[in-house]
Structure formats: structure tokens, C-alpha cells
């Protein structure tokens, strides 16, 4: 079996191509380029980010934000950060506006692309949950399901009119409402 050389986080971050499109992530010491999103994936990202940012000032939703969760450098499809009143806790995690987010997002959302391995996405989610993420969703558009993790609880698999847990006072969302965000709005 061929041994794989692991890349240290500082070396990975110094590479010039990691912010290209699609972005590169460092997971388990390996640089992995994210797949190019589908039309439905892109619409869901845009529409959900817009929904969160229009609905609440307590949280900010950002697409494809590089996070530093040593030894990983994930780039979640959507990172939602508690910035209630631009709290000091949020400010110190954003080293500078052009840099990565220091730490795991409060709420992480991954959208499973057809050619992505769900086990790899789950490993990334579990790493972030063990480092401060409070809530994580894994959206499977093809199966019309959302896997939900909260803290150390086992994941829930939601579908149809199941109400999804959210953070803060964000209104109730169902899986159907999330899937509707894949359509043009």
C-alpha cells in the first residue's frame, strides 16, 4: 500500500491555488478540491444564504468561507456565524476581512454533490462539531433529505414536512422549504 504524505496546515495555507474555483480544503492532511457545484446546488446556496441574511441580524451566512479548524481547513458550502451585534467573540475569529475564519462556524451546511462521498462530508462535519459547531446539516438534494447533527447527538434524517432545527430565532423551516430553494427565486 502506498503511503500518503500529509500536508501541515501552514504549508497548505501558503499554496497559491487553494482559493481558486472550486476551492481546496485540507482534510486529514490531504488537499482536496471541492467539486464544481450543480445548478441546483448553487441556487440552494444563494437562496439559503439570502434567506438567513434577510431574516436575522444575529447570524451571518456566508458561502464557501474558508475556516481554520486545525488540523483541517474546511470550506463549508454555507457557514453561519453568530455575529449578534458584531460580538467580540465573532470579531476575534475573523482575523481580517480577507483572511479565513478562525474556528468552526456555529452552524455548518454541506450540500452533497452527485460525485461527493457522503462519508467524507460526515467526517468534516464531525470534526467541526467536535471543535465548536453547534448545528450541522448535510443536504442531499437527490434523496430530498437533510441529515442534522446537534452537538454530540446522533444525526436525525429529515424529509418532507419535517421541521429542521435552526439556531437563534430563525423561523421554522421544513425539508420541503429547503428543497424549494433549489428553484429559481
PDB file of C-alpha atoms in Angstrom:
ATOM      1  CA  UNK A   1       0.000   0.000   0.000  1.00  0.00           C
ATOM      2  CA  UNK A   2       1.306   3.427  -0.960  1.00  0.00           C
ATOM      3  CA  UNK A   3       1.811   5.838   1.945  1.00  0.00           C
ATOM      4  CA  UNK A   4       0.258   9.255   1.649  1.00  0.00           C
ATOM      5  CA  UNK A   5       2.225  12.329   2.667  1.00  0.00           C
ATOM      6  CA  UNK A   6       0.234  14.599   4.950  1.00  0.00           C
ATOM      7  CA  UNK A   7       0.419  18.344   4.387  1.00  0.00           C
ATOM      8  CA  UNK A   8       0.741  20.532   7.508  1.00  0.00           C
ATOM      9  CA  UNK A   9      -1.873  23.304   7.769  1.00  0.00           C
ATOM     10  CA  UNK A  10       0.625  26.239   7.436  1.00  0.00           C
ATOM     11  CA  UNK A  11       2.123  24.690   4.285  1.00  0.00           C
ATOM     12  CA  UNK A  12      -1.333  24.098   2.806  1.00  0.00           C
ATOM     13  CA  UNK A  13      -2.427  27.683   3.513  1.00  0.00           C
ATOM     14  CA  UNK A  14       0.671  29.068   1.796  1.00  0.00           C
ATOM     15  CA  UNK A  15      -0.177  27.390  -1.525  1.00  0.00           C
ATOM     16  CA  UNK A  16      -1.258  29.921  -4.156  1.00  0.00           C
ATOM     17  CA  UNK A  17      -4.070  27.905  -5.769  1.00  0.00           C
ATOM     18  CA  UNK A  18      -6.266  26.981  -2.781  1.00  0.00           C
ATOM     19  CA  UNK A  19      -8.696  29.867  -3.269  1.00  0.00           C
ATOM     20  CA  UNK A  20      -9.318  29.032  -6.924  1.00  0.00           C
ATOM     21  CA  UNK A  21     -12.724  27.900  -8.045  1.00  0.00           C
ATOM     22  CA  UNK A  22     -13.697  25.472  -6.767  1.00  0.00           C
ATOM     23  CA  UNK A  23     -11.759  25.921  -3.533  1.00  0.00           C
ATOM     24  CA  UNK A  24      -9.347  23.446  -1.986  1.00  0.00           C
ATOM     25  CA  UNK A  25      -9.805  22.048   1.531  1.00  0.00           C
ATOM     26  CA  UNK A  26      -7.349  20.381   3.888  1.00  0.00           C
ATOM     27  CA  UNK A  27      -8.974  17.293   5.380  1.00  0.00           C
ATOM     28  CA  UNK A  28      -6.987  14.625   7.238  1.00  0.00           C
ATOM     29  CA  UNK A  29      -3.744  16.158   5.960  1.00  0.00           C
ATOM     30  CA  UNK A  30      -4.809  15.892   2.321  1.00  0.00           C
ATOM     31  CA  UNK A  31      -5.523  18.761  -0.057  1.00  0.00           C
ATOM     32  CA  UNK A  32      -8.880  18.026  -1.718  1.00  0.00           C
ATOM     33  CA  UNK A  33     -10.519  20.223  -4.329  1.00  0.00           C
ATOM     34  CA  UNK A  34     -14.254  20.657  -3.867  1.00  0.00           C
ATOM     35  CA  UNK A  35     -16.406  19.554  -6.818  1.00  0.00           C
ATOM     36  CA  UNK A  36     -17.910  22.148  -9.114  1.00  0.00           C
ATOM     37  CA  UNK A  37     -21.475  22.752  -7.874  1.00  0.00           C
ATOM     38  CA  UNK A  38     -24.524  21.896  -9.961  1.00  0.00           C
ATOM     39  CA  UNK A  39     -27.168  24.490 -10.843  1.00  0.00           C
ATOM     40  CA  UNK A  40     -29.478  23.253  -8.056  1.00  0.00           C
ATOM     41  CA  UNK A  41     -26.593  23.268  -5.561  1.00  0.00           C
ATOM     42  CA  UNK A  42     -25.668  26.854  -6.493  1.00  0.00           C
ATOM     43  CA  UNK A  43     -29.271  28.058  -6.282  1.00  0.00           C
ATOM     44  CA  UNK A  44     -29.769  26.438  -2.899  1.00  0.00           C
ATOM     45  CA  UNK A  45     -26.593  28.071  -1.579  1.00  0.00           C
ATOM     46  CA  UNK A  46     -27.541  31.517  -2.854  1.00  0.00           C
ATOM     47  CA  UNK A  47     -31.182  31.350  -1.790  1.00  0.00           C
ATOM     48  CA  UNK A  48     -30.481  29.974   1.696  1.00  0.00           C
ATOM     49  CA  UNK A  49     -27.702  32.494   2.374  1.00  0.00           C
ATOM     50  CA  UNK A  50     -30.034  35.298   1.265  1.00  0.00           C
ATOM     51  CA  UNK A  51     -32.834  33.898   3.460  1.00  0.00           C
ATOM     52  CA  UNK A  52     -30.679  33.806   6.603  1.00  0.00           C
ATOM     53  CA  UNK A  53     -29.131  37.227   5.986  1.00  0.00           C
ATOM     54  CA  UNK A  54     -32.526  38.845   5.338  1.00  0.00           C
ATOM     55  CA  UNK A  55     -34.251  37.120   8.260  1.00  0.00           C
ATOM     56  CA  UNK A  56     -31.851  37.794  11.138  1.00  0.00           C
ATOM     57  CA  UNK A  57     -29.121  40.166  12.259  1.00  0.00           C
ATOM     58  CA  UNK A  58     -27.942  37.697  14.895  1.00  0.00           C
ATOM     59  CA  UNK A  59     -26.296  35.443  12.307  1.00  0.00           C
ATOM     60  CA  UNK A  60     -24.383  35.957   9.104  1.00  0.00           C
ATOM     61  CA  UNK A  61     -24.488  33.262   6.437  1.00  0.00           C
ATOM     62  CA  UNK A  62     -21.563  33.066   4.019  1.00  0.00           C
ATOM     63  CA  UNK A  63     -20.983  30.821   1.016  1.00  0.00           C
ATOM     64  CA  UNK A  64     -17.664  28.982   0.680  1.00  0.00           C
ATOM     65  CA  UNK A  65     -15.930  30.596   3.683  1.00  0.00           C
ATOM     66  CA  UNK A  66     -12.527  29.080   4.478  1.00  0.00           C
ATOM     67  CA  UNK A  67     -12.403  28.068   8.132  1.00  0.00           C
ATOM     68  CA  UNK A  68      -9.381  27.162  10.224  1.00  0.00           C
ATOM     69  CA  UNK A  69     -10.207  24.195  12.441  1.00  0.00           C
ATOM     70  CA  UNK A  70      -6.726  22.716  12.974  1.00  0.00           C
ATOM     71  CA  UNK A  71      -5.521  20.490  11.561  1.00  0.00           C
ATOM     72  CA  UNK A  72      -8.333  20.930   8.995  1.00  0.00           C
ATOM     73  CA  UNK A  73      -9.118  23.843   6.713  1.00  0.00           C
ATOM     74  CA  UNK A  74     -12.687  23.131   5.579  1.00  0.00           C
ATOM     75  CA  UNK A  75     -14.662  25.344   3.206  1.00  0.00           C
ATOM     76  CA  UNK A  76     -18.312  24.601   4.043  1.00  0.00           C
ATOM     77  CA  UNK A  77     -20.905  25.229   1.350  1.00  0.00           C
ATOM     78  CA  UNK A  78     -22.569  27.556   3.873  1.00  0.00           C
ATOM     79  CA  UNK A  79     -21.073  28.765   7.150  1.00  0.00           C
ATOM     80  CA  UNK A  80     -23.401  30.540   9.552  1.00  0.00           C
ATOM     81  CA  UNK A  81     -21.744  32.599  12.253  1.00  0.00           C
ATOM     82  CA  UNK A  82     -23.281  34.190  15.327  1.00  0.00           C
ATOM     83  CA  UNK A  83     -22.342  37.860  14.990  1.00  0.00           C
ATOM     84  CA  UNK A  84     -25.001  39.314  17.244  1.00  0.00           C
ATOM     85  CA  UNK A  85     -24.046  42.986  17.396  1.00  0.00           C
ATOM     86  CA  UNK A  86     -20.624  42.085  15.925  1.00  0.00           C
ATOM     87  CA  UNK A  87     -19.767  40.398  19.213  1.00  0.00           C
ATOM     88  CA  UNK A  88     -16.162  40.291  20.338  1.00  0.00           C
ATOM     89  CA  UNK A  89     -16.266  36.505  20.020  1.00  0.00           C
ATOM     90  CA  UNK A  90     -17.006  36.876  16.305  1.00  0.00           C
ATOM     91  CA  UNK A  91     -14.506  39.693  15.751  1.00  0.00           C
ATOM     92  CA  UNK A  92     -11.525  37.774  17.096  1.00  0.00           C
ATOM     93  CA  UNK A  93     -12.369  34.760  14.923  1.00  0.00           C
ATOM     94  CA  UNK A  94     -12.264  36.889  11.789  1.00  0.00           C
ATOM     95  CA  UNK A  95      -8.566  37.742  11.792  1.00  0.00           C
ATOM     96  CA  UNK A  96      -9.072  40.134   8.912  1.00  0.00           C
ATOM     97  CA  UNK A  97     -11.764  40.560   6.301  1.00  0.00           C
ATOM     98  CA  UNK A  98      -9.580  38.999   3.597  1.00  0.00           C
ATOM     99  CA  UNK A  99      -8.480  36.041   5.709  1.00  0.00           C
ATOM    100  CA  UNK A 100     -10.037  32.775   6.798  1.00  0.00           C
ATOM    101  CA  UNK A 101     -12.475  32.360   9.654  1.00  0.00           C
ATOM    102  CA  UNK A 102     -10.639  31.225  12.794  1.00  0.00           C
ATOM    103  CA  UNK A 103     -12.547  28.260  14.179  1.00  0.00           C
ATOM    104  CA  UNK A 104     -15.563  26.203  13.302  1.00  0.00           C
ATOM    105  CA  UNK A 105     -18.733  28.002  12.203  1.00  0.00           C
ATOM    106  CA  UNK A 106     -21.649  27.955  14.645  1.00  0.00           C
ATOM    107  CA  UNK A 107     -23.848  26.310  12.009  1.00  0.00           C
ATOM    108  CA  UNK A 108     -22.381  24.419   9.086  1.00  0.00           C
ATOM    109  CA  UNK A 109     -24.257  23.329   5.977  1.00  0.00           C
ATOM    110  CA  UNK A 110     -22.933  20.959   3.323  1.00  0.00           C
ATOM    111  CA  UNK A 111     -24.823  20.185   0.140  1.00  0.00           C
ATOM    112  CA  UNK A 112     -23.983  16.753  -1.224  1.00  0.00           C
ATOM    113  CA  UNK A 113     -22.993  16.875  -4.887  1.00  0.00           C
ATOM    114  CA  UNK A 114     -23.582  13.755  -7.022  1.00  0.00           C
ATOM    115  CA  UNK A 115     -19.867  12.908  -7.150  1.00  0.00           C
ATOM    116  CA  UNK A 116     -19.143  13.573  -3.458  1.00  0.00           C
ATOM    117  CA  UNK A 117     -18.606  10.877  -0.868  1.00  0.00           C
ATOM    118  CA  UNK A 118     -21.087  11.400   1.979  1.00  0.00           C
ATOM    119  CA  UNK A 119     -18.746   9.677   4.433  1.00  0.00           C
ATOM    120  CA  UNK A 120     -16.053  12.298   3.683  1.00  0.00           C
ATOM    121  CA  UNK A 121     -18.598  15.088   4.239  1.00  0.00           C
ATOM    122  CA  UNK A 122     -19.692  13.489   7.508  1.00  0.00           C
ATOM    123  CA  UNK A 123     -16.072  13.290   8.732  1.00  0.00           C
ATOM    124  CA  UNK A 124     -15.663  17.010   8.039  1.00  0.00           C
ATOM    125  CA  UNK A 125     -18.933  17.755   9.849  1.00  0.00           C
ATOM    126  CA  UNK A 126     -17.950  15.619  12.864  1.00  0.00           C
ATOM    127  CA  UNK A 127     -14.571  17.358  13.093  1.00  0.00           C
ATOM    128  CA  UNK A 128     -16.268  20.770  13.146  1.00  0.00           C
ATOM    129  CA  UNK A 129     -18.863  19.571  15.700  1.00  0.00           C
ATOM    130  CA  UNK A 130     -16.061  18.424  17.987  1.00  0.00           C
ATOM    131  CA  UNK A 131     -14.497  21.904  17.655  1.00  0.00           C
ATOM    132  CA  UNK A 132     -17.401  24.223  18.404  1.00  0.00           C
ATOM    133  CA  UNK A 133     -20.021  23.848  15.658  1.00  0.00           C
ATOM    134  CA  UNK A 134     -23.430  23.707  17.352  1.00  0.00           C
ATOM    135  CA  UNK A 135     -25.542  22.582  14.415  1.00  0.00           C
ATOM    136  CA  UNK A 136     -24.743  20.904  11.097  1.00  0.00           C
ATOM    137  CA  UNK A 137     -26.880  19.979   8.117  1.00  0.00           C
ATOM    138  CA  UNK A 138     -25.968  17.685   5.252  1.00  0.00           C
ATOM    139  CA  UNK A 139     -28.444  18.337   2.446  1.00  0.00           C
ATOM    140  CA  UNK A 140     -28.970  15.503  -0.042  1.00  0.00           C
ATOM    141  CA  UNK A 141     -30.900  17.032  -2.930  1.00  0.00           C
ATOM    142  CA  UNK A 142     -31.184  13.766  -4.880  1.00  0.00           C
ATOM    143  CA  UNK A 143     -32.821  11.941  -1.934  1.00  0.00           C
ATOM    144  CA  UNK A 144     -34.732  15.040  -0.744  1.00  0.00           C
ATOM    145  CA  UNK A 145     -33.308  14.574   2.771  1.00  0.00           C
ATOM    146  CA  UNK A 146     -31.416  16.613   5.328  1.00  0.00           C
ATOM    147  CA  UNK A 147     -29.174  14.944   7.894  1.00  0.00           C
ATOM    148  CA  UNK A 148     -28.982  17.026  11.075  1.00  0.00           C
ATOM    149  CA  UNK A 149     -26.365  16.912  13.845  1.00  0.00           C
ATOM    150  CA  UNK A 150     -26.618  18.845  17.127  1.00  0.00           C
ATOM    151  CA  UNK A 151     -23.669  18.653  19.457  1.00  0.00           C
ATOM    152  CA  UNK A 152     -22.897  15.043  20.272  1.00  0.00           C
ATOM    153  CA  UNK A 153     -26.344  13.674  19.415  1.00  0.00           C
ATOM    154  CA  UNK A 154     -26.736  11.045  16.723  1.00  0.00           C
ATOM    155  CA  UNK A 155     -27.888  12.545  13.428  1.00  0.00           C
ATOM    156  CA  UNK A 156     -31.538  12.887  12.519  1.00  0.00           C
ATOM    157  CA  UNK A 157     -32.598  12.175   8.953  1.00  0.00           C
ATOM    158  CA  UNK A 158     -35.382  14.568   7.961  1.00  0.00           C
ATOM    159  CA  UNK A 159     -37.588  14.697   4.870  1.00  0.00           C
ATOM    160  CA  UNK A 160     -40.817  16.188   3.560  1.00  0.00           C
ATOM    161  CA  UNK A 161     -42.602  18.358   6.093  1.00  0.00           C
ATOM    162  CA  UNK A 162     -40.191  17.559   8.925  1.00  0.00           C
ATOM    163  CA  UNK A 163     -39.206  20.777  10.706  1.00  0.00           C
ATOM    164  CA  UNK A 164     -35.456  21.321  10.757  1.00  0.00           C
ATOM    165  CA  UNK A 165     -33.691  22.596  13.861  1.00  0.00           C
ATOM    166  CA  UNK A 166     -32.076  26.021  13.461  1.00  0.00           C
ATOM    167  CA  UNK A 167     -30.115  28.376  15.675  1.00  0.00           C
ATOM    168  CA  UNK A 168     -31.443  31.529  17.272  1.00  0.00           C
ATOM    169  CA  UNK A 169     -34.918  32.704  16.379  1.00  0.00           C
ATOM    170  CA  UNK A 170     -34.831  31.709  12.725  1.00  0.00           C
ATOM    171  CA  UNK A 171     -38.341  30.676  11.703  1.00  0.00           C
ATOM    172  CA  UNK A 172     -39.281  27.064  11.231  1.00  0.00           C
ATOM    173  CA  UNK A 173     -38.021  25.544   8.020  1.00  0.00           C
ATOM    174  CA  UNK A 174     -39.099  22.226   6.564  1.00  0.00           C
ATOM    175  CA  UNK A 175     -37.112  19.986   4.263  1.00  0.00           C
ATOM    176  CA  UNK A 176     -39.655  20.820   1.539  1.00  0.00           C
ATOM    177  CA  UNK A 177     -38.926  24.550   2.014  1.00  0.00           C
ATOM    178  CA  UNK A 178     -35.179  23.900   1.720  1.00  0.00           C
ATOM    179  CA  UNK A 179     -35.646  21.814  -1.430  1.00  0.00           C
ATOM    180  CA  UNK A 180     -37.812  24.595  -2.916  1.00  0.00           C
ATOM    181  CA  UNK A 181     -34.735  26.825  -2.654  1.00  0.00           C
ATOM    182  CA  UNK A 182     -33.179  24.810  -5.498  1.00  0.00           C
ATOM    183  CA  UNK A 183     -35.616  26.517  -7.861  1.00  0.00           C
ATOM    184  CA  UNK A 184     -35.114  29.962  -9.301  1.00  0.00           C
ATOM    185  CA  UNK A 185     -36.418  32.659  -6.956  1.00  0.00           C
TER     186      UNK A 185
END
